[in-house]
Amino acid sequence: MQAQLLDVPLLVTDQERAEEFSDQLELLLLEVGGVFPRADLRRRAGACIRGLLAPLSRKNGWQLAEYGGELTPWGQQHLLDRARWDADGLRDFVRRYVIASLEDGGVGAGPDGCGVLVVDETGFAKKGRSSAGVARQHTGTLGACN
């Protein structure tokens, strides 16, 4: 695997940190771009990732499309629903990337001293009464029911 892990030093200004992270993200997107056989799909996938990482108040198809410079969400929907790209290749790339980021020189708490990955589908308190998914439900950070 060629991708460098996104590792930005903490002792820099916010602007420098954002620029370094942006540069590293672009390199990572270039490397993973091979799973998308067409340039328009690579562009949309990159815009989708940038939108998911952006400080948007909502992250649905309309907002992601607008953040990526499109007027409608149809292109994003096409990418996620009907477009042909190598989903298995992307899964394998992400797996290699995560495993490489867990490497810590054998000083970690996991088997053989490697790092440990903890997956927590932690939710957040729902607001409102009319949107989908606002009923009381369990979240890891809020306890049994929110």
C-alpha atoms as one frame of an Amber mdcrd trajectory, in Angstrom:
protein
   0.000   0.000   0.000   1.386   3.394  -0.986  -0.978   5.781   0.847   0.483
   7.751   3.703  -1.611   7.899   6.828  -3.255  11.258   7.466  -0.960  12.417
  10.244  -0.833  16.148  10.817   1.390  17.521  13.618  -0.446  19.294  16.435
   2.031  22.198  16.725   0.921  24.175  13.689  -1.663  26.877  13.069  -5.197
  25.897  12.159  -4.636  27.181   8.611  -1.405  25.185   8.212  -3.096  22.107
   9.654  -6.053  22.429   7.301  -3.765  22.854   4.294  -1.634  19.839   5.273
  -4.719  17.693   5.855  -6.163  18.834   2.529  -2.937  17.922   0.706  -2.841
  14.482   2.350  -6.519  13.898   1.560  -5.929  14.752  -2.111  -3.032  12.262
  -2.278  -5.186   9.592  -0.655  -8.029  10.264  -3.109  -5.588  10.001  -6.017
  -4.445   6.608  -4.812  -7.924   5.230  -4.206  -9.179   6.734  -7.481  -8.315
   3.544  -9.348 -11.465   1.852  -8.054 -13.525   4.361 -10.058 -13.060   3.620
 -13.775 -14.301   6.997 -15.056 -13.094  10.511 -14.278 -16.591  11.785 -13.438
 -17.018   9.026 -10.842 -13.624   9.819  -9.296 -14.560  13.502  -9.117 -17.933
  12.761  -7.514 -16.443  10.298  -5.030 -13.879  12.895  -3.978 -16.591  15.544
  -3.636 -18.657  13.136  -1.540 -15.741  12.444   0.834 -14.904  16.151   1.117
 -18.558  16.874   1.886 -18.703  14.196   4.562 -15.610  15.724   6.200 -16.882
  19.305   5.838 -18.589  21.214   8.646 -22.030  20.976   7.053 -25.069  21.094
   9.321 -26.722  18.237   7.419 -25.084  15.620   5.234 -27.728  14.373   2.857
 -27.620  14.059  -0.918 -28.670  17.646  -1.577 -26.116  19.203   0.769 -23.282
  16.935  -0.408 -24.094  17.702  -4.040 -24.262  21.455  -3.430 -21.000  21.373
  -1.474 -19.429  19.561  -4.438 -20.646  22.242  -6.855 -23.621  20.411  -8.344
 -27.139  21.822  -8.572 -28.979  18.561  -7.894 -28.197  15.336  -6.000 -28.761
  13.076  -9.027 -25.037  12.632  -9.711 -24.305  11.652  -6.114 -27.249   9.260
  -6.163 -25.971   7.751  -9.399 -22.520   7.239  -7.845 -23.923   5.471  -4.789
 -26.715   3.520  -6.485 -26.153   2.703 -10.159 -22.590   3.542 -11.178 -20.136
   0.721 -11.810 -17.021   0.879  -9.667 -14.929  -1.605  -7.711 -16.601  -1.731
  -4.281 -14.492  -4.751  -3.289 -11.340  -2.879  -4.277 -12.381   0.093  -2.136
 -13.143  -2.211   0.798  -9.720  -3.853   0.470  -7.995  -0.466   0.235  -9.746
   0.796   3.383  -8.891  -2.441   5.214  -5.196  -2.089   4.348  -5.255   1.583
   5.326  -6.819   0.869   8.730  -4.456  -2.026   9.457  -1.461   0.134   8.555
  -2.703   2.874  10.893  -2.917   0.373  13.781   0.774  -0.495  13.449   2.516
   0.955  16.481   5.832  -0.857  16.681   4.542  -3.624  18.917   3.834  -1.421
  21.942   0.031  -1.488  21.780  -2.482  -3.373  23.880  -3.714  -5.695  21.127
  -2.547  -9.170  20.102   1.215  -9.223  19.459   1.412  -5.641  20.716  -0.445
  -4.070  17.810  -2.919  -1.208  18.069  -6.572  -1.822  18.817  -9.524  -0.620
  16.762 -12.717   0.068  18.697 -15.882   0.541  16.660 -18.640   2.401  18.477
 -21.711   3.384  16.531 -22.209   6.201  19.004 -25.221   8.254  18.160 -26.349
  11.703  19.108 -29.518  13.074  20.615 -32.264  13.371  18.019 -34.156  16.624
  17.709 -37.665  17.364  16.553 -40.719  15.200  16.122 -41.373  14.955  12.386
 -38.068  13.792  10.860 -37.210  10.150  10.283 -35.399   8.510  13.185 -36.312
  10.978  15.925 -38.075   8.440  18.125 -36.406   7.533  21.410 -33.589   5.081
  20.820 -30.445   3.742  22.440 -27.180   5.604  21.895 -23.821   4.698  23.379
 -23.067   8.137  24.796 -26.525   9.011  26.118 -27.445   5.788  27.866 -30.377
   3.442  27.398 -32.774   5.834  25.663 -32.535   9.460  24.755
